[in-house]
Tab-separated table of C-alpha atoms in Angstrom:
chain	number	residue	atom	x	y	z
A	251	UNK	CA	-25.234	36.847	-1.949
A	252	UNK	CA	-22.165	37.447	0.236
A	253	UNK	CA	-18.950	35.557	-0.437
A	254	UNK	CA	-17.746	32.674	1.720
A	255	UNK	CA	-14.254	31.445	2.496
A	256	UNK	CA	-13.776	27.903	1.139
A	257	UNK	CA	-12.510	25.134	3.366
A	258	UNK	CA	-8.733	24.923	3.214
A	259	UNK	CA	-8.229	28.636	2.519
A	260	UNK	CA	-5.359	30.178	4.478
A	261	UNK	CA	-5.848	33.106	6.821
A	262	UNK	CA	-4.604	36.499	5.702
A	263	UNK	CA	-1.520	36.395	7.963
A	264	UNK	CA	-0.428	32.910	6.851
A	265	UNK	CA	3.215	33.094	5.776
A	266	UNK	CA	3.422	29.585	4.262
A	267	UNK	CA	2.017	30.746	0.903
A	268	UNK	CA	0.975	27.247	-0.132
A	269	UNK	CA	-0.707	26.365	-3.417
A	270	UNK	CA	-2.967	23.353	-3.992
A	271	UNK	CA	-2.681	22.200	-7.610
A	272	UNK	CA	-5.597	20.020	-8.779
A	273	UNK	CA	-4.776	18.504	-12.192
A	274	UNK	CA	-6.658	16.885	-15.035
A	275	UNK	CA	-7.356	13.207	-15.469
A	276	UNK	CA	-11.086	12.798	-16.027
A	277	UNK	CA	-13.701	11.756	-13.508
A	278	UNK	CA	-11.022	9.658	-11.812
A	279	UNK	CA	-10.151	12.939	-10.123
A	280	UNK	CA	-12.475	11.967	-7.282
A	281	UNK	CA	-9.107	10.573	-6.086
A	282	UNK	CA	-8.111	14.190	-5.395
A	283	UNK	CA	-11.075	14.612	-3.035
A	284	UNK	CA	-9.493	11.950	-0.828
A	285	UNK	CA	-6.165	13.769	-1.058
A	286	UNK	CA	-7.738	17.085	-0.063
A	287	UNK	CA	-9.591	15.457	2.832
A	288	UNK	CA	-6.337	14.168	4.309
A	289	UNK	CA	-4.512	17.457	3.740
A	290	UNK	CA	-7.274	19.425	5.444
A	291	UNK	CA	-7.345	16.955	8.340
A	292	UNK	CA	-3.604	17.539	8.672
A	293	UNK	CA	-4.251	21.248	9.179
A	294	UNK	CA	-2.828	22.414	5.851
A	295	UNK	CA	-4.280	25.588	4.382
A	296	UNK	CA	-3.675	27.235	1.032
A	297	UNK	CA	-3.474	30.801	-0.223
A	298	UNK	CA	-3.678	29.600	-3.831
A	299	UNK	CA	-5.766	26.885	-5.495
A	300	UNK	CA	-5.521	26.007	-9.177
A	301	UNK	CA	-7.605	23.539	-11.202
A	302	UNK	CA	-7.355	21.953	-14.633
A	303	UNK	CA	-9.857	19.651	-16.371
A	304	UNK	CA	-11.261	17.128	-13.852
A	305	UNK	CA	-9.482	18.895	-11.011
A	306	UNK	CA	-11.543	21.987	-11.772
A	307	UNK	CA	-14.653	20.140	-10.581
A	308	UNK	CA	-13.261	19.706	-7.076
A	309	UNK	CA	-12.024	23.296	-7.032
A	310	UNK	CA	-15.485	24.485	-8.129
A	311	UNK	CA	-17.088	22.466	-5.319
A	312	UNK	CA	-14.771	23.993	-2.711
A	313	UNK	CA	-15.437	27.508	-3.995
A	314	UNK	CA	-19.191	26.782	-3.941
A	315	UNK	CA	-18.912	26.478	-0.159
A	316	UNK	CA	-19.015	22.675	0.253
A	317	UNK	CA	-16.861	21.114	2.958
A	318	UNK	CA	-14.663	18.179	2.036
A	319	UNK	CA	-16.898	15.585	3.719
A	320	UNK	CA	-19.847	16.650	1.585
A	321	UNK	CA	-17.625	16.752	-1.498
A	322	UNK	CA	-16.605	13.133	-0.911
A	323	UNK	CA	-20.222	12.102	-0.280
A	324	UNK	CA	-21.448	13.771	-3.467
A	325	UNK	CA	-18.763	12.084	-5.552
A	326	UNK	CA	-19.504	8.708	-3.975
A	327	UNK	CA	-23.235	8.970	-4.703
A	328	UNK	CA	-22.914	10.117	-8.304
A	329	UNK	CA	-24.458	7.714	-10.828
A	330	UNK	CA	-22.152	7.391	-13.816
A	331	UNK	CA	-25.089	6.973	-16.208
A	332	UNK	CA	-26.045	10.571	-15.398
A	333	UNK	CA	-22.794	11.787	-16.970
A	334	UNK	CA	-23.635	10.447	-20.437
A	335	UNK	CA	-25.359	12.302	-23.262
A	336	UNK	CA	-25.277	11.789	-27.017
A	337	UNK	CA	-24.649	14.673	-29.400
A	338	UNK	CA	-27.702	16.242	-30.985
A	339	UNK	CA	-29.171	14.663	-34.121
A	340	UNK	CA	-28.110	17.696	-36.151
A	341	UNK	CA	-24.498	17.184	-35.070
A	342	UNK	CA	-24.620	13.506	-36.007
A	343	UNK	CA	-25.949	14.147	-39.530
A	344	UNK	CA	-24.055	17.394	-40.142
A	345	UNK	CA	-22.508	17.683	-43.604
A	346	UNK	CA	-19.232	18.962	-42.199
A	347	UNK	CA	-18.612	15.686	-40.365
A	348	UNK	CA	-17.832	14.380	-36.917
A	349	UNK	CA	-17.283	16.837	-34.043
A	350	UNK	CA	-17.441	14.783	-30.859
A	351	UNK	CA	-18.657	11.438	-29.573
A	352	UNK	CA	-20.699	12.968	-26.775
A	353	UNK	CA	-22.463	16.053	-25.511
A	354	UNK	CA	-21.719	18.020	-22.351
A	355	UNK	CA	-25.431	18.524	-21.692
A	356	UNK	CA	-25.395	15.799	-19.019
A	357	UNK	CA	-22.719	17.722	-17.132
A	358	UNK	CA	-24.747	20.920	-17.265
A	359	UNK	CA	-28.047	19.254	-16.302
A	360	UNK	CA	-26.934	16.435	-13.993
A	361	UNK	CA	-23.303	16.458	-12.906
A	362	UNK	CA	-22.838	20.077	-11.857
A	363	UNK	CA	-26.081	20.176	-9.794
A	364	UNK	CA	-25.339	16.792	-8.196
A	365	UNK	CA	-21.847	17.929	-7.217
A	366	UNK	CA	-23.316	21.056	-5.641
A	367	UNK	CA	-21.544	23.506	-7.939
A	368	UNK	CA	-23.072	26.974	-7.642
A	369	UNK	CA	-21.473	29.438	-10.036
A	370	UNK	CA	-22.639	32.578	-8.250
A	371	UNK	CA	-21.149	31.355	-4.965
A	372	UNK	CA	-18.023	30.201	-6.799
A	373	UNK	CA	-17.409	33.664	-8.250
A	374	UNK	CA	-18.014	35.353	-4.894
A	375	UNK	CA	-15.708	33.095	-2.847
A	376	UNK	CA	-13.355	35.138	-0.663
A	377	UNK	CA	-10.059	34.608	1.111
A	378	UNK	CA	-8.518	32.560	-1.707
A	379	UNK	CA	-6.641	33.192	-4.951
A	380	UNK	CA	-8.204	30.526	-7.182
A	381	UNK	CA	-7.666	29.972	-10.896
A	382	UNK	CA	-8.984	27.698	-13.645
A	383	UNK	CA	-7.108	26.550	-16.758
A	384	UNK	CA	-8.846	26.287	-20.132
A	385	UNK	CA	-7.340	25.676	-23.580
A	386	UNK	CA	-7.762	28.478	-26.110
A	387	UNK	CA	-8.188	26.767	-29.480
A	388	UNK	CA	-7.275	29.861	-31.515
A	389	UNK	CA	-3.970	30.521	-29.746
A	390	UNK	CA	-3.236	26.856	-28.926
A	391	UNK	CA	-2.251	28.075	-25.452
A	392	UNK	CA	-3.478	27.484	-21.948
A	393	UNK	CA	-5.502	30.418	-20.647
A	394	UNK	CA	-5.880	31.123	-16.932
A	395	UNK	CA	-9.143	32.540	-15.592
A	396	UNK	CA	-9.502	33.841	-12.025
A	397	UNK	CA	-12.430	32.299	-10.205
A	398	UNK	CA	-14.317	35.610	-10.216
A	399	UNK	CA	-14.788	35.207	-14.008
A	400	UNK	CA	-15.798	31.543	-14.169
A	401	UNK	CA	-19.141	30.619	-15.747
A	402	UNK	CA	-20.749	27.293	-16.519
A	403	UNK	CA	-19.343	27.570	-20.045
A	404	UNK	CA	-15.780	27.882	-18.729
A	405	UNK	CA	-16.147	24.772	-16.585
A	406	UNK	CA	-17.661	22.785	-19.459
A	407	UNK	CA	-14.918	23.973	-21.819
A	408	UNK	CA	-12.295	22.876	-19.315
A	409	UNK	CA	-13.733	19.329	-19.484
A	410	UNK	CA	-14.139	19.216	-23.287
A	411	UNK	CA	-11.370	16.997	-24.624
A	412	UNK	CA	-11.077	16.862	-28.430
A	413	UNK	CA	-13.356	14.178	-29.799
A	414	UNK	CA	-15.128	13.682	-26.461
A	415	UNK	CA	-17.136	16.926	-26.151
A	416	UNK	CA	-17.395	19.775	-28.681
A	417	UNK	CA	-15.391	22.942	-27.970
A	418	UNK	CA	-17.294	25.757	-26.276
A	419	UNK	CA	-17.669	29.252	-27.713
A	420	UNK	CA	-17.101	32.016	-25.141
A	421	UNK	CA	-17.106	35.646	-26.279
A	422	UNK	CA	-16.496	34.580	-29.856
A	423	UNK	CA	-13.535	32.276	-29.147
A	424	UNK	CA	-13.426	28.486	-28.923
A	425	UNK	CA	-12.235	26.883	-25.700
A	426	UNK	CA	-11.489	23.276	-24.792
A	427	UNK	CA	-9.807	21.067	-22.205
A	428	UNK	CA	-6.156	22.024	-21.684
A	429	UNK	CA	-5.114	18.384	-21.323
A	430	UNK	CA	-3.111	18.263	-24.558
A	431	UNK	CA	-1.423	21.590	-23.679
A	432	UNK	CA	-0.768	21.101	-19.968
A	433	UNK	CA	-2.636	19.270	-17.231
A	434	UNK	CA	-1.365	21.231	-14.233
A	435	UNK	CA	-0.208	24.825	-13.908
A	436	UNK	CA	2.586	25.177	-11.371
A	437	UNK	CA	4.287	28.279	-12.768
A	438	UNK	CA	1.151	30.407	-12.576
A	439	UNK	CA	1.000	30.043	-8.791
A	440	UNK	CA	4.775	30.525	-8.436
A	441	UNK	CA	4.564	33.795	-10.363
A	442	UNK	CA	1.607	34.800	-8.167
A	443	UNK	CA	3.711	34.298	-5.027
A	444	UNK	CA	3.290	30.651	-3.973
A	445	UNK	CA	6.346	29.280	-2.153
A	446	UNK	CA	5.141	25.744	-1.400
A	447	UNK	CA	3.379	23.686	-4.070
A	448	UNK	CA	1.178	20.705	-3.165
A	449	UNK	CA	0.554	18.942	-6.458
A	450	UNK	CA	-1.880	16.068	-6.994
A	451	UNK	CA	-1.009	13.992	-10.087
A	452	UNK	CA	-2.785	10.991	-11.592
A	453	UNK	CA	-1.687	10.894	-15.243
A	454	UNK	CA	0.064	7.585	-15.852
A	455	UNK	CA	3.779	7.451	-16.570
A	456	UNK	CA	4.968	3.897	-17.182
A	457	UNK	CA	7.470	2.540	-19.745
A	458	UNK	CA	5.077	-0.094	-21.135
A	459	UNK	CA	3.210	0.791	-24.343
A	460	UNK	CA	-0.404	-0.357	-24.027
A	461	UNK	CA	-2.551	-1.514	-26.919
A	462	UNK	CA	-6.210	-0.837	-27.664
A	463	UNK	CA	-8.097	2.192	-28.965
A	464	UNK	CA	-8.833	3.757	-25.565
A	465	UNK	CA	-5.268	3.239	-24.361
A	466	UNK	CA	-4.029	4.803	-27.609
A	467	UNK	CA	-5.991	7.999	-26.913
A	468	UNK	CA	-5.120	8.127	-23.214
A	469	UNK	CA	-1.424	7.557	-23.893
A	470	UNK	CA	-1.382	10.622	-26.152
A	471	UNK	CA	-2.801	12.598	-23.237
A	472	UNK	CA	-0.288	11.082	-20.819
A	473	UNK	CA	2.652	11.947	-23.074
A	474	UNK	CA	1.474	15.544	-23.535
A	475	UNK	CA	0.572	16.059	-19.876
A	476	UNK	CA	3.752	14.558	-18.456
A	477	UNK	CA	5.953	16.390	-20.968
A	478	UNK	CA	4.373	19.742	-20.042
A	479	UNK	CA	4.717	19.012	-16.330
A	480	UNK	CA	8.342	17.911	-16.745
A	481	UNK	CA	9.092	21.185	-18.514
A	482	UNK	CA	7.616	23.182	-15.638
A	483	UNK	CA	9.478	21.123	-13.032
A	484	UNK	CA	12.768	21.897	-14.768
A	485	UNK	CA	11.843	25.574	-15.119
A	486	UNK	CA	11.170	25.845	-11.381
A	487	UNK	CA	14.395	23.943	-10.635
A	488	UNK	CA	16.153	26.631	-12.673
A	489	UNK	CA	14.342	29.340	-10.707
A	490	UNK	CA	15.606	27.753	-7.483
A	491	UNK	CA	19.167	27.708	-8.855
A	492	UNK	CA	18.919	31.410	-9.650
A	493	UNK	CA	17.558	32.117	-6.165
A	494	UNK	CA	20.423	30.117	-4.613
A	495	UNK	CA	22.838	32.330	-6.570
A	496	UNK	CA	21.349	35.421	-4.931
A	497	UNK	CA	18.838	36.483	-7.571
A	498	UNK	CA	15.277	37.501	-6.731
A	499	UNK	CA	12.888	35.728	-9.121
A	500	UNK	CA	9.182	36.672	-9.268
A	501	UNK	CA	9.671	38.207	-5.821
A	502	UNK	CA	11.073	34.978	-4.339
A	503	UNK	CA	14.281	35.074	-2.300
A	504	UNK	CA	13.851	31.565	-0.847
A	505	UNK	CA	13.635	28.338	-2.878
A	506	UNK	CA	10.245	27.036	-4.001
A	507	UNK	CA	9.281	23.743	-2.371
A	508	UNK	CA	7.315	20.884	-3.882
A	509	UNK	CA	5.118	18.171	-2.380
A	510	UNK	CA	4.049	15.726	-5.073
A	511	UNK	CA	1.231	13.255	-4.315
A	512	UNK	CA	0.420	10.505	-6.817
A	513	UNK	CA	-0.702	6.877	-6.848
A	514	UNK	CA	2.131	4.325	-7.152
A	515	UNK	CA	0.461	2.820	-10.236
A	516	UNK	CA	-1.727	4.394	-12.930
A	517	UNK	CA	-5.336	4.647	-11.807
A	518	UNK	CA	-7.954	2.701	-13.785
A	519	UNK	CA	-9.373	4.727	-16.653
A	520	UNK	CA	-12.793	6.381	-16.501
A	521	UNK	CA	-14.183	3.408	-18.421
A	522	UNK	CA	-13.743	1.303	-15.266
A	523	UNK	CA	-16.120	3.669	-13.460
A	524	UNK	CA	-18.785	2.999	-16.091
A	525	UNK	CA	-18.350	-0.790	-15.992
A	526	UNK	CA	-18.377	-0.887	-12.186
A	527	UNK	CA	-14.843	-2.257	-11.845
A	528	UNK	CA	-14.096	0.666	-9.537
A	529	UNK	CA	-16.211	3.328	-7.865
A	530	UNK	CA	-15.624	6.862	-6.672
A	531	UNK	CA	-15.598	5.725	-3.037
A	532	UNK	CA	-12.636	3.455	-3.872
A	533	UNK	CA	-10.767	6.299	-5.562
A	534	UNK	CA	-11.434	8.696	-2.684
A	535	UNK	CA	-10.213	6.067	-0.235
A	536	UNK	CA	-7.046	5.490	-2.249
A	537	UNK	CA	-6.345	9.222	-2.472
A	538	UNK	CA	-6.734	9.508	1.290
A	539	UNK	CA	-4.453	6.529	1.970
A	540	UNK	CA	-1.777	7.589	-0.530
A	541	UNK	CA	-1.711	11.039	1.069
A	542	UNK	CA	-1.492	9.569	4.565
A	543	UNK	CA	1.567	7.551	3.546
A	544	UNK	CA	3.072	10.578	1.849
A	545	UNK	CA	2.620	12.793	4.909
A	546	UNK	CA	4.191	10.179	7.168
A	547	UNK	CA	7.307	10.010	4.990
A	548	UNK	CA	7.809	13.505	3.602
A	549	UNK	CA	10.154	16.145	4.985
A	550	UNK	CA	9.864	19.907	5.211
A	551	UNK	CA	12.105	20.173	2.138
A	552	UNK	CA	9.627	18.114	0.107
A	553	UNK	CA	10.384	16.544	-3.266
A	554	UNK	CA	12.918	17.450	-5.958
A	555	UNK	CA	11.816	19.297	-9.087
A	556	UNK	CA	12.850	16.248	-11.093
A	557	UNK	CA	10.749	14.653	-13.876
A	558	UNK	CA	11.544	11.243	-12.364
A	559	UNK	CA	9.018	11.880	-9.575
A	560	UNK	CA	6.162	11.274	-12.041
A	561	UNK	CA	7.265	7.691	-12.775
A	562	UNK	CA	4.822	4.934	-11.843
A	563	UNK	CA	4.991	1.157	-12.075
A	564	UNK	CA	2.694	-1.135	-14.044
A	565	UNK	CA	0.074	-2.958	-12.040
A	566	UNK	CA	0.007	-6.735	-11.794
A	567	UNK	CA	-2.958	-8.922	-10.803
A	568	UNK	CA	-3.914	-8.350	-7.190
A	569	UNK	CA	-6.792	-9.065	-4.879
A	570	UNK	CA	-9.080	-7.293	-2.452
A	571	UNK	CA	-11.223	-8.797	0.288
A	572	UNK	CA	-13.067	-7.816	3.441
A	573	UNK	CA	-12.586	-9.579	6.758
A	574	UNK	CA	-14.178	-9.134	10.185
A	575	UNK	CA	-12.546	-10.661	13.259
A	576	UNK	CA	-13.678	-10.236	16.840
A	577	UNK	CA	-12.967	-11.572	20.300
A	578	UNK	CA	-12.394	-10.859	23.954
A	579	UNK	CA	-10.071	-7.929	24.580
A	580	UNK	CA	-9.012	-6.036	27.703
A	581	UNK	CA	-6.975	-2.968	28.545
A	582	UNK	CA	-4.204	-3.101	31.121
A	583	UNK	CA	-2.557	-6.333	29.975
A	584	UNK	CA	-0.082	-7.417	27.309
A	585	UNK	CA	-0.899	-11.137	27.478
A	586	UNK	CA	-3.129	-12.384	24.651
A	587	UNK	CA	-4.903	-15.143	26.597
A	588	UNK	CA	-5.328	-13.070	29.732
A	589	UNK	CA	-6.733	-10.156	27.730
A	590	UNK	CA	-9.139	-12.461	25.900
A	591	UNK	CA	-10.388	-14.044	29.136
A	592	UNK	CA	-10.775	-10.693	30.926
A	593	UNK	CA	-12.564	-9.191	27.953
A	594	UNK	CA	-15.002	-12.087	27.682
A	595	UNK	CA	-15.704	-11.970	31.435
A	596	UNK	CA	-16.407	-8.206	31.253
A	597	UNK	CA	-18.349	-8.490	27.995
A	598	UNK	CA	-15.785	-6.376	26.139
A	599	UNK	CA	-15.342	-7.575	22.569
A	600	UNK	CA	-13.034	-5.893	20.079
A	601	UNK	CA	-14.077	-6.197	16.433
A	602	UNK	CA	-11.804	-5.300	13.549
A	603	UNK	CA	-13.634	-4.625	10.271
A	604	UNK	CA	-10.910	-4.655	7.642
A	605	UNK	CA	-10.448	-4.390	3.921
A	606	UNK	CA	-7.236	-5.831	2.508
A	607	UNK	CA	-5.798	-4.677	-0.833
A	608	UNK	CA	-2.866	-6.579	-2.340
A	609	UNK	CA	-1.551	-4.948	-5.515
A	610	UNK	CA	0.710	-7.772	-6.727
A	611	UNK	CA	-0.375	-11.249	-5.657
A	612	UNK	CA	2.693	-13.009	-7.110
A	613	UNK	CA	5.195	-10.828	-5.283
A	614	UNK	CA	3.180	-10.954	-2.071
A	615	UNK	CA	2.837	-14.737	-1.980
A	616	UNK	CA	6.251	-15.651	-3.340
A	617	UNK	CA	8.511	-13.108	-1.625
A	618	UNK	CA	6.487	-11.384	1.089
A	619	UNK	CA	8.355	-8.183	0.196
A	620	UNK	CA	5.310	-6.300	-1.025
A	621	UNK	CA	2.933	-5.575	1.865
A	622	UNK	CA	-0.763	-5.147	1.269
A	623	UNK	CA	-2.838	-2.223	2.461
A	624	UNK	CA	-5.204	-2.604	5.390
A	625	UNK	CA	-8.039	-0.180	6.042
A	626	UNK	CA	-11.204	-0.273	8.073
A	627	UNK	CA	-12.607	0.488	11.494
A	628	UNK	CA	-12.606	-0.799	15.063
A	629	UNK	CA	-15.421	-1.470	17.526
A	630	UNK	CA	-14.426	-1.645	21.197
A	631	UNK	CA	-16.962	-0.656	23.848
A	632	UNK	CA	-14.518	1.187	26.161
A	633	UNK	CA	-13.555	3.415	23.222
A	634	UNK	CA	-16.577	3.391	20.922
A	635	UNK	CA	-17.842	1.940	17.659
A	636	UNK	CA	-16.778	2.601	14.098
A	637	UNK	CA	-13.441	4.183	15.016
A	638	UNK	CA	-11.815	4.755	11.599
A	639	UNK	CA	-8.250	3.665	10.967
A	640	UNK	CA	-6.145	6.229	9.116
A	641	UNK	CA	-3.505	3.765	7.922
A	642	UNK	CA	-2.803	0.045	8.002
A	643	UNK	CA	-0.601	-2.815	6.833
A	644	UNK	CA	-1.279	-6.419	5.840
A	645	UNK	CA	2.001	-8.291	5.536
A	646	UNK	CA	3.600	-11.697	5.444
A	647	UNK	CA	6.729	-12.918	7.232
A	648	UNK	CA	8.591	-16.225	7.276
A	649	UNK	CA	10.639	-16.345	10.534
A	650	UNK	CA	14.106	-17.692	9.722
A	651	UNK	CA	14.331	-19.547	13.043
A	652	UNK	CA	10.987	-21.344	12.576
A	653	UNK	CA	10.835	-23.261	9.281
A	654	UNK	CA	7.285	-24.045	8.187
A	655	UNK	CA	5.788	-21.036	10.003
A	656	UNK	CA	4.358	-17.987	8.281
A	657	UNK	CA	3.069	-14.925	10.086
A	658	UNK	CA	0.173	-12.939	8.637
A	659	UNK	CA	0.360	-9.475	10.137
A	660	UNK	CA	-2.625	-7.135	10.487
A	661	UNK	CA	-1.921	-3.598	11.748
A	662	UNK	CA	-4.215	-0.564	11.988
A	663	UNK	CA	-3.375	2.931	13.227
A	664	UNK	CA	-6.137	5.097	14.683
A	665	UNK	CA	-6.740	8.016	17.009
A	666	UNK	CA	-9.086	8.124	19.991
A	667	UNK	CA	-9.664	11.188	22.192
A	668	UNK	CA	-6.544	12.810	20.778
A	669	UNK	CA	-4.310	9.811	21.543
A	670	UNK	CA	-2.643	7.780	18.789
A	671	UNK	CA	-3.038	3.997	19.005
A	672	UNK	CA	-1.672	1.109	16.968
A	673	UNK	CA	-3.509	-2.221	16.844
A	674	UNK	CA	-1.089	-5.001	15.873
A	675	UNK	CA	-2.209	-8.576	15.295
A	676	UNK	CA	-0.670	-11.722	13.864
A	677	UNK	CA	-1.851	-15.110	12.638
A	678	UNK	CA	0.627	-17.947	13.169
A	679	UNK	CA	0.072	-20.427	10.336
A	680	UNK	CA	1.958	-23.738	10.492
A	681	UNK	CA	2.411	-26.110	7.564
A	682	UNK	CA	-0.169	-28.594	8.819
A	683	UNK	CA	-3.702	-29.716	8.041
A	684	UNK	CA	-7.027	-30.359	9.710
A	685	UNK	CA	-8.205	-28.591	12.850
A	686	UNK	CA	-4.834	-26.918	13.459
A	687	UNK	CA	-4.978	-25.284	10.032
A	688	UNK	CA	-8.489	-23.974	10.741
A	689	UNK	CA	-7.350	-22.557	14.080
A	690	UNK	CA	-4.200	-21.007	12.601
A	691	UNK	CA	-6.041	-19.361	9.716
A	692	UNK	CA	-8.821	-17.897	11.839
A	693	UNK	CA	-7.009	-16.751	15.020
A	694	UNK	CA	-5.428	-13.301	15.381
A	695	UNK	CA	-3.257	-12.620	18.431
A	696	UNK	CA	-3.646	-8.920	19.029
A	697	UNK	CA	-2.048	-6.150	21.102
A	698	UNK	CA	-2.891	-2.457	21.370
A	699	UNK	CA	0.032	-0.023	21.526
A	700	UNK	CA	0.099	3.649	22.460
A	701	UNK	CA	1.637	5.717	19.689
A	702	UNK	CA	1.932	5.471	15.951
A	703	UNK	CA	3.582	2.029	15.662
A	704	UNK	CA	4.108	-1.201	17.587
A	705	UNK	CA	7.211	0.092	19.340
A	706	UNK	CA	4.896	1.947	21.710
A	707	UNK	CA	3.770	0.778	25.141
A	708	UNK	CA	1.333	-2.166	25.088
A	709	UNK	CA	-1.903	-1.066	26.769
A	710	UNK	CA	-4.214	-3.943	25.858
A	711	UNK	CA	-4.384	-7.437	24.412
A	712	UNK	CA	-6.750	-10.171	23.295
A	713	UNK	CA	-7.490	-12.854	20.735
A	714	UNK	CA	-9.726	-12.224	17.726
A	715	UNK	CA	-11.236	-15.040	15.702
A	716	UNK	CA	-13.015	-15.610	12.409
A	717	UNK	CA	-16.137	-17.779	12.495
A	718	UNK	CA	-17.402	-20.053	9.724
A	719	UNK	CA	-20.014	-17.509	8.586
A	720	UNK	CA	-17.392	-14.750	8.632
A	721	UNK	CA	-15.021	-16.898	6.580
A	722	UNK	CA	-17.727	-17.515	3.980
A	723	UNK	CA	-18.378	-13.760	3.879
A	724	UNK	CA	-14.654	-13.148	3.420
A	725	UNK	CA	-14.491	-15.496	0.439
A	726	UNK	CA	-17.593	-13.913	-1.103
A	727	UNK	CA	-15.972	-10.452	-0.980
A	728	UNK	CA	-12.846	-11.486	-2.889
A	729	UNK	CA	-12.339	-9.232	-5.881
A	730	UNK	CA	-9.517	-9.541	-8.385
A	731	UNK	CA	-7.733	-6.321	-9.306
A	732	UNK	CA	-6.049	-5.517	-12.637
A	733	UNK	CA	-6.575	-8.917	-14.292
A	734	UNK	CA	-6.388	-8.769	-18.093
A	735	UNK	CA	-8.798	-11.662	-18.728
A	736	UNK	CA	-10.942	-14.343	-17.071
A	737	UNK	CA	-8.218	-17.042	-16.884
A	738	UNK	CA	-5.891	-14.586	-15.139
A	739	UNK	CA	-8.710	-13.636	-12.768
A	740	UNK	CA	-9.428	-17.274	-11.852
A	741	UNK	CA	-5.723	-18.021	-11.420
A	742	UNK	CA	-5.338	-15.044	-9.076
A	743	UNK	CA	-8.283	-16.121	-6.909
A	744	UNK	CA	-6.974	-19.672	-6.705
A	745	UNK	CA	-3.422	-18.623	-5.881
A	746	UNK	CA	-4.487	-16.355	-3.049
A	747	UNK	CA	-7.135	-18.759	-1.756
A	748	UNK	CA	-4.647	-21.610	-1.387
A	749	UNK	CA	-2.049	-19.294	0.127
A	750	UNK	CA	-4.468	-17.776	2.637
A	751	UNK	CA	-6.470	-20.876	3.566
A	752	UNK	CA	-4.378	-23.864	2.485
A	753	UNK	CA	-6.452	-27.026	2.079
A	754	UNK	CA	-9.490	-25.216	3.525
A	755	UNK	CA	-9.736	-23.451	0.153
A	756	UNK	CA	-11.114	-26.597	-1.483
A	757	UNK	CA	-14.067	-26.431	0.921
A	758	UNK	CA	-14.837	-22.711	0.686
A	759	UNK	CA	-13.793	-21.818	-2.897
A	760	UNK	CA	-17.378	-22.241	-4.161
A	761	UNK	CA	-18.337	-19.080	-2.236
A	762	UNK	CA	-15.853	-16.930	-4.176
């Protein structure tokens, strides 16, 4: 079998010398598939790829020859029940006591085949310097294996956290997950020649101490992983200082650069995947969106090698819902009513299929300073159906010159035929009741701009509306995020429902 070049691998003459660092974090690392998808779409390629723990699964899939679309599809379709296996009866009743709560047999028999991991193809991958990190139990050190030496046992060992799966014997030595040693290996790629590090990171780093047995275990991992990463960040900062002073370090005469992509809040634990509170498609979507925001805001210099970049904030109760609005829309006008009338006359309807995620319902409702995230797709016959948006905003404004008015802003950025467009809509909700409240809550005045934001030229306009059936569907899709208990969940739904729909909430709340 001849070797193949994995997607994202740099060409031989690429001078960027980038490294993609895929860390540990469990099966939540499907998040990193969304990150990689956005990076590849942005044209980034890598001479080096390095994987640890859960990140090794995505690296193994890339080296097996899968493209990122198929990788995302395989993660999204994976049944979590297929990842579970009990230890053998002999292990349970063994005289020498407990070894691990589970067995890795489900990964060997179900997970690896479902994810499309082919070890022969992995070892024969060309055009990439790829490495896997595994903990050596005898030396208590992280051990790096080039991809040409990786077997199924190495990949299983790299996922075998103490107490979760038993360690794996390879050539007479015991190996395990490196998570308690280090969860990402930046220095290895720097020493190998990488000048630009793109690091994905999902291990939580918040000041709050969480209670509960699972949190207790995970927090030990988070402390160890963050501490090891912080040490490497400071070591590379020192390398850059030496380079700035004129020293050549590991062959580098220019400073190492860092791009650090992480969620703003700790991701839900793997347990949430098993209970259905989240799914891999959600995590992939979040990874994609977080990376999109990062790429819009980063600079060529990247991020500082400062431990503070790993800090996250605790999540508060939020809400998610889906909303579809549609209506007459026409190109060549900036007037809402005129665009709506022209669109209806020509039979051109624009439909916006959106999902809204609000991370902190209290801050959103009470201050309007914390925008929600808007994602989805657009149907518009002159352009096509199912046009995906690559970023979006759902926000709230209270105009100072118009007391009693609140503006709900819906904005989606997308690309069509190589041209960037920005769809910007607003609902004007007055403090009133009855028919006016229904109209305000369900009417979106919309303009289409050329470019990446609403400062661009207006090239179309119309009015989108939400029908009764669509409103009932919206309410039925409401999902509370990060609530600690049922009372908090009910309070969150009620708070958002009354904010979003006013007195209409009393009529439609039963559909939530």
